[in-house]
Amino acid sequence: MASIPASELPECEKQELLCTYAALILHEEKMSITSDNILKLIKNSNNTVLPYLPMLFERALKGKDIQ
């Protein structure tokens, strides 16, 4: 995937990556990985994702050790 520029990714993959990167940033900054925080980071980066994606990431990562 690294050999494909982000601008050429299908929209669904780009949105998943945005949520993944947002969750990693929140974890690194020792902030709660919530759908609201994920969405704030994505909006602040001038991007958008489908409304349900941040919630899915929050649920998938809840209680998980992502060290």
PDB file as gemmi writes it, atoms N, CA and C in Angstrom:
CRYST1    1.000    1.000    1.000  90.00  90.00  90.00 P 1                      
ATOM      1  N   MET A   1       0.813  -1.183   0.000  1.00  0.00           N  
ATOM      2  CA  MET A   1       0.000   0.000   0.000  1.00  0.00           C  
ATOM      3  C   MET A   1       0.866   1.260   0.000  1.00  0.00           C  
ATOM      4  N   ALA A   2       2.031   1.198   0.570  1.00  0.00           N  
ATOM      5  CA  ALA A   2       2.892   2.377   0.649  1.00  0.00           C  
ATOM      6  C   ALA A   2       3.328   2.859  -0.725  1.00  0.00           C  
ATOM      7  N   SER A   3       3.245   2.000  -1.715  1.00  0.00           N  
ATOM      8  CA  SER A   3       3.666   2.404  -3.046  1.00  0.00           C  
ATOM      9  C   SER A   3       2.559   3.127  -3.811  1.00  0.00           C  
ATOM     10  N   ILE A   4       1.392   3.257  -3.205  1.00  0.00           N  
ATOM     11  CA  ILE A   4       0.276   3.949  -3.842  1.00  0.00           C  
ATOM     12  C   ILE A   4       0.092   5.299  -3.149  1.00  0.00           C  
ATOM     13  N   PRO A   5       0.133   6.387  -3.901  1.00  0.00           N  
ATOM     14  CA  PRO A   5      -0.106   7.693  -3.278  1.00  0.00           C  
ATOM     15  C   PRO A   5      -1.503   7.743  -2.657  1.00  0.00           C  
ATOM     16  N   ALA A   6      -1.621   8.414  -1.538  1.00  0.00           N  
ATOM     17  CA  ALA A   6      -2.912   8.497  -0.839  1.00  0.00           C  
ATOM     18  C   ALA A   6      -4.005   9.061  -1.735  1.00  0.00           C  
ATOM     19  N   SER A   7      -3.640   9.958  -2.618  1.00  0.00           N  
ATOM     20  CA  SER A   7      -4.635  10.564  -3.511  1.00  0.00           C  
ATOM     21  C   SER A   7      -5.222   9.563  -4.498  1.00  0.00           C  
ATOM     22  N   GLU A   8      -4.547   8.430  -4.690  1.00  0.00           N  
ATOM     23  CA  GLU A   8      -5.026   7.421  -5.632  1.00  0.00           C  
ATOM     24  C   GLU A   8      -5.764   6.265  -4.956  1.00  0.00           C  
ATOM     25  N   LEU A   9      -5.853   6.290  -3.636  1.00  0.00           N  
ATOM     26  CA  LEU A   9      -6.564   5.236  -2.917  1.00  0.00           C  
ATOM     27  C   LEU A   9      -8.064   5.362  -3.138  1.00  0.00           C  
ATOM     28  N   PRO A  10      -8.764   4.231  -3.158  1.00  0.00           N  
ATOM     29  CA  PRO A  10     -10.230   4.314  -3.179  1.00  0.00           C  
ATOM     30  C   PRO A  10     -10.711   5.052  -1.928  1.00  0.00           C  
ATOM     31  N   GLU A  11     -11.793   5.768  -2.038  1.00  0.00           N  
ATOM     32  CA  GLU A  11     -12.284   6.598  -0.937  1.00  0.00           C  
ATOM     33  C   GLU A  11     -12.499   5.797   0.346  1.00  0.00           C  
ATOM     34  N   CYS A  12     -13.027   4.590   0.241  1.00  0.00           N  
ATOM     35  CA  CYS A  12     -13.280   3.800   1.455  1.00  0.00           C  
ATOM     36  C   CYS A  12     -11.974   3.455   2.170  1.00  0.00           C  
ATOM     37  N   GLU A  13     -10.918   3.152   1.425  1.00  0.00           N  
ATOM     38  CA  GLU A  13      -9.622   2.844   2.044  1.00  0.00           C  
ATOM     39  C   GLU A  13      -9.008   4.093   2.668  1.00  0.00           C  
ATOM     40  N   LYS A  14      -9.165   5.216   2.005  1.00  0.00           N  
ATOM     41  CA  LYS A  14      -8.641   6.476   2.539  1.00  0.00           C  
ATOM     42  C   LYS A  14      -9.317   6.803   3.870  1.00  0.00           C  
ATOM     43  N   GLN A  15     -10.625   6.601   3.943  1.00  0.00           N  
ATOM     44  CA  GLN A  15     -11.354   6.888   5.173  1.00  0.00           C  
ATOM     45  C   GLN A  15     -10.931   5.952   6.301  1.00  0.00           C  
ATOM     46  N   GLU A  16     -10.703   4.692   5.987  1.00  0.00           N  
ATOM     47  CA  GLU A  16     -10.228   3.747   7.001  1.00  0.00           C  
ATOM     48  C   GLU A  16      -8.846   4.148   7.510  1.00  0.00           C  
ATOM     49  N   LEU A  17      -7.981   4.575   6.606  1.00  0.00           N  
ATOM     50  CA  LEU A  17      -6.649   5.026   7.016  1.00  0.00           C  
ATOM     51  C   LEU A  17      -6.733   6.270   7.899  1.00  0.00           C  
ATOM     52  N   LEU A  18      -7.614   7.187   7.558  1.00  0.00           N  
ATOM     53  CA  LEU A  18      -7.786   8.387   8.379  1.00  0.00           C  
ATOM     54  C   LEU A  18      -8.182   8.019   9.804  1.00  0.00           C  
ATOM     55  N   CYS A  19      -9.104   7.081   9.943  1.00  0.00           N  
ATOM     56  CA  CYS A  19      -9.528   6.646  11.282  1.00  0.00           C  
ATOM     57  C   CYS A  19      -8.396   5.925  12.005  1.00  0.00           C  
ATOM     58  N   THR A  20      -7.656   5.110  11.280  1.00  0.00           N  
ATOM     59  CA  THR A  20      -6.535   4.383  11.878  1.00  0.00           C  
ATOM     60  C   THR A  20      -5.474   5.351  12.384  1.00  0.00           C  
ATOM     61  N   TYR A  21      -5.088   6.298  11.541  1.00  0.00           N  
ATOM     62  CA  TYR A  21      -4.073   7.267  11.944  1.00  0.00           C  
ATOM     63  C   TYR A  21      -4.560   8.120  13.115  1.00  0.00           C  
ATOM     64  N   ALA A  22      -5.823   8.512  13.090  1.00  0.00           N  
ATOM     65  CA  ALA A  22      -6.374   9.306  14.191  1.00  0.00           C  
ATOM     66  C   ALA A  22      -6.318   8.519  15.500  1.00  0.00           C  
ATOM     67  N   ALA A  23      -6.673   7.243  15.447  1.00  0.00           N  
ATOM     68  CA  ALA A  23      -6.634   6.405  16.655  1.00  0.00           C  
ATOM     69  C   ALA A  23      -5.202   6.265  17.166  1.00  0.00           C  
ATOM     70  N   LEU A  24      -4.251   6.107  16.264  1.00  0.00           N  
ATOM     71  CA  LEU A  24      -2.850   5.991  16.674  1.00  0.00           C  
ATOM     72  C   LEU A  24      -2.341   7.285  17.302  1.00  0.00           C  
ATOM     73  N   ILE A  25      -2.728   8.407  16.736  1.00  0.00           N  
ATOM     74  CA  ILE A  25      -2.331   9.699  17.298  1.00  0.00           C  
ATOM     75  C   ILE A  25      -2.916   9.867  18.696  1.00  0.00           C  
ATOM     76  N   LEU A  26      -4.189   9.540  18.847  1.00  0.00           N  
ATOM     77  CA  LEU A  26      -4.828   9.651  20.162  1.00  0.00           C  
ATOM     78  C   LEU A  26      -4.127   8.763  21.181  1.00  0.00           C  
ATOM     79  N   HIS A  27      -3.796   7.555  20.778  1.00  0.00           N  
ATOM     80  CA  HIS A  27      -3.097   6.639  21.681  1.00  0.00           C  
ATOM     81  C   HIS A  27      -1.733   7.205  22.071  1.00  0.00           C  
ATOM     82  N   GLU A  28      -1.009   7.691  21.099  1.00  0.00           N  
ATOM     83  CA  GLU A  28       0.326   8.242  21.348  1.00  0.00           C  
ATOM     84  C   GLU A  28       0.263   9.440  22.295  1.00  0.00           C  
ATOM     85  N   GLU A  29      -0.790  10.226  22.161  1.00  0.00           N  
ATOM     86  CA  GLU A  29      -0.960  11.415  23.011  1.00  0.00           C  
ATOM     87  C   GLU A  29      -1.663  11.093  24.325  1.00  0.00           C  
ATOM     88  N   LYS A  30      -1.908   9.796  24.560  1.00  0.00           N  
ATOM     89  CA  LYS A  30      -2.568   9.328  25.789  1.00  0.00           C  
ATOM     90  C   LYS A  30      -3.947   9.958  25.987  1.00  0.00           C  
ATOM     91  N   MET A  31      -4.658  10.101  24.869  1.00  0.00           N  
ATOM     92  CA  MET A  31      -6.023  10.609  24.892  1.00  0.00           C  
ATOM     93  C   MET A  31      -6.980   9.451  24.660  1.00  0.00           C  
ATOM     94  N   SER A  32      -8.207   9.609  25.081  1.00  0.00           N  
ATOM     95  CA  SER A  32      -9.209   8.563  24.895  1.00  0.00           C  
ATOM     96  C   SER A  32      -9.508   8.375  23.412  1.00  0.00           C  
ATOM     97  N   ILE A  33      -9.562   7.120  23.002  1.00  0.00           N  
ATOM     98  CA  ILE A  33      -9.900   6.807  21.614  1.00  0.00           C  
ATOM     99  C   ILE A  33     -11.418   6.696  21.532  1.00  0.00           C  
ATOM    100  N   THR A  34     -12.039   7.843  21.321  1.00  0.00           N  
ATOM    101  CA  THR A  34     -13.492   7.898  21.200  1.00  0.00           C  
ATOM    102  C   THR A  34     -13.858   8.352  19.794  1.00  0.00           C  
ATOM    103  N   SER A  35     -15.078   8.085  19.416  1.00  0.00           N  
ATOM    104  CA  SER A  35     -15.513   8.503  18.085  1.00  0.00           C  
ATOM    105  C   SER A  35     -15.445  10.024  17.953  1.00  0.00           C  
ATOM    106  N   ASP A  36     -15.772  10.737  19.025  1.00  0.00           N  
ATOM    107  CA  ASP A  36     -15.696  12.204  18.977  1.00  0.00           C  
ATOM    108  C   ASP A  36     -14.267  12.684  18.751  1.00  0.00           C  
ATOM    109  N   ASN A  37     -13.308  12.105  19.470  1.00  0.00           N  
ATOM    110  CA  ASN A  37     -11.909  12.515  19.310  1.00  0.00           C  
ATOM    111  C   ASN A  37     -11.368  12.139  17.936  1.00  0.00           C  
ATOM    112  N   ILE A  38     -11.736  10.968  17.449  1.00  0.00           N  
ATOM    113  CA  ILE A  38     -11.311  10.554  16.105  1.00  0.00           C  
ATOM    114  C   ILE A  38     -11.850  11.542  15.080  1.00  0.00           C  
ATOM    115  N   LEU A  39     -13.126  11.862  15.193  1.00  0.00           N  
ATOM    116  CA  LEU A  39     -13.759  12.775  14.245  1.00  0.00           C  
ATOM    117  C   LEU A  39     -13.145  14.170  14.312  1.00  0.00           C  
ATOM    118  N   LYS A  40     -12.819  14.653  15.511  1.00  0.00           N  
ATOM    119  CA  LYS A  40     -12.186  15.971  15.650  1.00  0.00           C  
ATOM    120  C   LYS A  40     -10.853  16.023  14.913  1.00  0.00           C  
ATOM    121  N   LEU A  41     -10.039  14.987  15.095  1.00  0.00           N  
ATOM    122  CA  LEU A  41      -8.745  14.962  14.405  1.00  0.00           C  
ATOM    123  C   LEU A  41      -8.924  14.955  12.894  1.00  0.00           C  
ATOM    124  N   ILE A  42      -9.862  14.155  12.433  1.00  0.00           N  
ATOM    125  CA  ILE A  42     -10.089  14.057  10.987  1.00  0.00           C  
ATOM    126  C   ILE A  42     -10.590  15.388  10.433  1.00  0.00           C  
ATOM    127  N   LYS A  43     -11.527  16.015  11.131  1.00  0.00           N  
ATOM    128  CA  LYS A  43     -12.037  17.314  10.679  1.00  0.00           C  
ATOM    129  C   LYS A  43     -10.942  18.368  10.695  1.00  0.00           C  
ATOM    130  N   ASN A  44     -10.084  18.348  11.724  1.00  0.00           N  
ATOM    131  CA  ASN A  44      -8.990  19.321  11.803  1.00  0.00           C  
ATOM    132  C   ASN A  44      -7.947  19.120  10.719  1.00  0.00           C  
ATOM    133  N   SER A  45      -7.934  17.939  10.103  1.00  0.00           N  
ATOM    134  CA  SER A  45      -7.009  17.695   8.994  1.00  0.00           C  
ATOM    135  C   SER A  45      -7.675  17.988   7.646  1.00  0.00           C  
ATOM    136  N   ASN A  46      -8.850  18.626   7.702  1.00  0.00           N  
ATOM    137  CA  ASN A  46      -9.611  18.979   6.494  1.00  0.00           C  
ATOM    138  C   ASN A  46     -10.013  17.760   5.674  1.00  0.00           C  
ATOM    139  N   ASN A  47     -10.368  16.687   6.372  1.00  0.00           N  
ATOM    140  CA  ASN A  47     -10.859  15.476   5.723  1.00  0.00           C  
ATOM    141  C   ASN A  47     -12.217  15.125   6.307  1.00  0.00           C  
ATOM    142  N   THR A  48     -12.884  14.195   5.649  1.00  0.00           N  
ATOM    143  CA  THR A  48     -14.171  13.712   6.143  1.00  0.00           C  
ATOM    144  C   THR A  48     -14.216  12.200   5.999  1.00  0.00           C  
ATOM    145  N   VAL A  49     -15.029  11.591   6.846  1.00  0.00           N  
ATOM    146  CA  VAL A  49     -15.276  10.152   6.757  1.00  0.00           C  
ATOM    147  C   VAL A  49     -16.773   9.926   6.939  1.00  0.00           C  
ATOM    148  N   LEU A  50     -17.217   8.748   6.568  1.00  0.00           N  
ATOM    149  CA  LEU A  50     -18.611   8.400   6.797  1.00  0.00           C  
ATOM    150  C   LEU A  50     -18.898   8.491   8.292  1.00  0.00           C  
ATOM    151  N   PRO A  51     -20.075   8.962   8.667  1.00  0.00           N  
ATOM    152  CA  PRO A  51     -20.367   9.223  10.084  1.00  0.00           C  
ATOM    153  C   PRO A  51     -20.201   8.026  11.016  1.00  0.00           C  
ATOM    154  N   TYR A  52     -20.389   6.821  10.522  1.00  0.00           N  
ATOM    155  CA  TYR A  52     -20.331   5.649  11.400  1.00  0.00           C  
ATOM    156  C   TYR A  52     -18.920   5.092  11.592  1.00  0.00           C  
ATOM    157  N   LEU A  53     -17.969   5.474  10.764  1.00  0.00           N  
ATOM    158  CA  LEU A  53     -16.624   4.897  10.855  1.00  0.00           C  
ATOM    159  C   LEU A  53     -15.920   5.176  12.186  1.00  0.00           C  
ATOM    160  N   PRO A  54     -15.906   6.406  12.687  1.00  0.00           N  
ATOM    161  CA  PRO A  54     -15.248   6.627  13.983  1.00  0.00           C  
ATOM    162  C   PRO A  54     -15.851   5.779  15.099  1.00  0.00           C  
ATOM    163  N   MET A  55     -17.164   5.587  15.074  1.00  0.00           N  
ATOM    164  CA  MET A  55     -17.827   4.763  16.081  1.00  0.00           C  
ATOM    165  C   MET A  55     -17.356   3.310  15.982  1.00  0.00           C  
ATOM    166  N   LEU A  56     -17.206   2.807  14.765  1.00  0.00           N  
ATOM    167  CA  LEU A  56     -16.724   1.436  14.582  1.00  0.00           C  
ATOM    168  C   LEU A  56     -15.310   1.273  15.126  1.00  0.00           C  
ATOM    169  N   PHE A  57     -14.464   2.260  14.879  1.00  0.00           N  
ATOM    170  CA  PHE A  57     -13.096   2.190  15.385  1.00  0.00           C  
ATOM    171  C   PHE A  57     -13.074   2.269  16.905  1.00  0.00           C  
ATOM    172  N   GLU A  58     -13.906   3.126  17.480  1.00  0.00           N  
ATOM    173  CA  GLU A  58     -13.980   3.214  18.941  1.00  0.00           C  
ATOM    174  C   GLU A  58     -14.379   1.861  19.525  1.00  0.00           C  
ATOM    175  N   ARG A  59     -15.403   1.256  18.967  1.00  0.00           N  
ATOM    176  CA  ARG A  59     -15.877  -0.040  19.481  1.00  0.00           C  
ATOM    177  C   ARG A  59     -14.840  -1.144  19.285  1.00  0.00           C  
ATOM    178  N   ALA A  60     -14.184  -1.134  18.141  1.00  0.00           N  
ATOM    179  CA  ALA A  60     -13.197  -2.181  17.849  1.00  0.00           C  
ATOM    180  C   ALA A  60     -11.987  -2.092  18.774  1.00  0.00           C  
ATOM    181  N   LEU A  61     -11.620  -0.884  19.171  1.00  0.00           N  
ATOM    182  CA  LEU A  61     -10.412  -0.690  19.977  1.00  0.00           C  
ATOM    183  C   LEU A  61     -10.679  -0.612  21.476  1.00  0.00           C  
ATOM    184  N   LYS A  62     -11.929  -0.540  21.860  1.00  0.00           N  
ATOM    185  CA  LYS A  62     -12.276  -0.404  23.279  1.00  0.00           C  
ATOM    186  C   LYS A  62     -11.741  -1.597  24.072  1.00  0.00           C  
ATOM    187  N   GLY A  63     -10.946  -1.292  25.095  1.00  0.00           N  
ATOM    188  CA  GLY A  63     -10.398  -2.328  25.963  1.00  0.00           C  
ATOM    189  C   GLY A  63      -9.229  -3.104  25.381  1.00  0.00           C  
ATOM    190  N   LYS A  64      -8.781  -2.723  24.193  1.00  0.00           N  
ATOM    191  CA  LYS A  64      -7.663  -3.421  23.545  1.00  0.00           C  
ATOM    192  C   LYS A  64      -6.347  -2.732  23.892  1.00  0.00           C  
ATOM    193  N   ASP A  65      -5.298  -3.533  24.028  1.00  0.00           N  
ATOM    194  CA  ASP A  65      -3.957  -3.004  24.246  1.00  0.00           C  
ATOM    195  C   ASP A  65      -3.316  -2.825  22.877  1.00  0.00           C  
ATOM    196  N   ILE A  66      -3.170  -1.598  22.440  1.00  0.00           N  
ATOM    197  CA  ILE A  66      -2.625  -1.356  21.105  1.00  0.00           C  
ATOM    198  C   ILE A  66      -1.176  -0.876  21.159  1.00  0.00           C  
ATOM    199  N   GLN A  67      -0.491  -1.234  22.221  1.00  0.00           N  
ATOM    200  CA  GLN A  67       0.916  -0.845  22.378  1.00  0.00           C  
ATOM    201  C   GLN A  67       1.744  -1.344  21.235  1.00  0.00           C  
TER     202      GLN A  67                                                      
END                                                                             
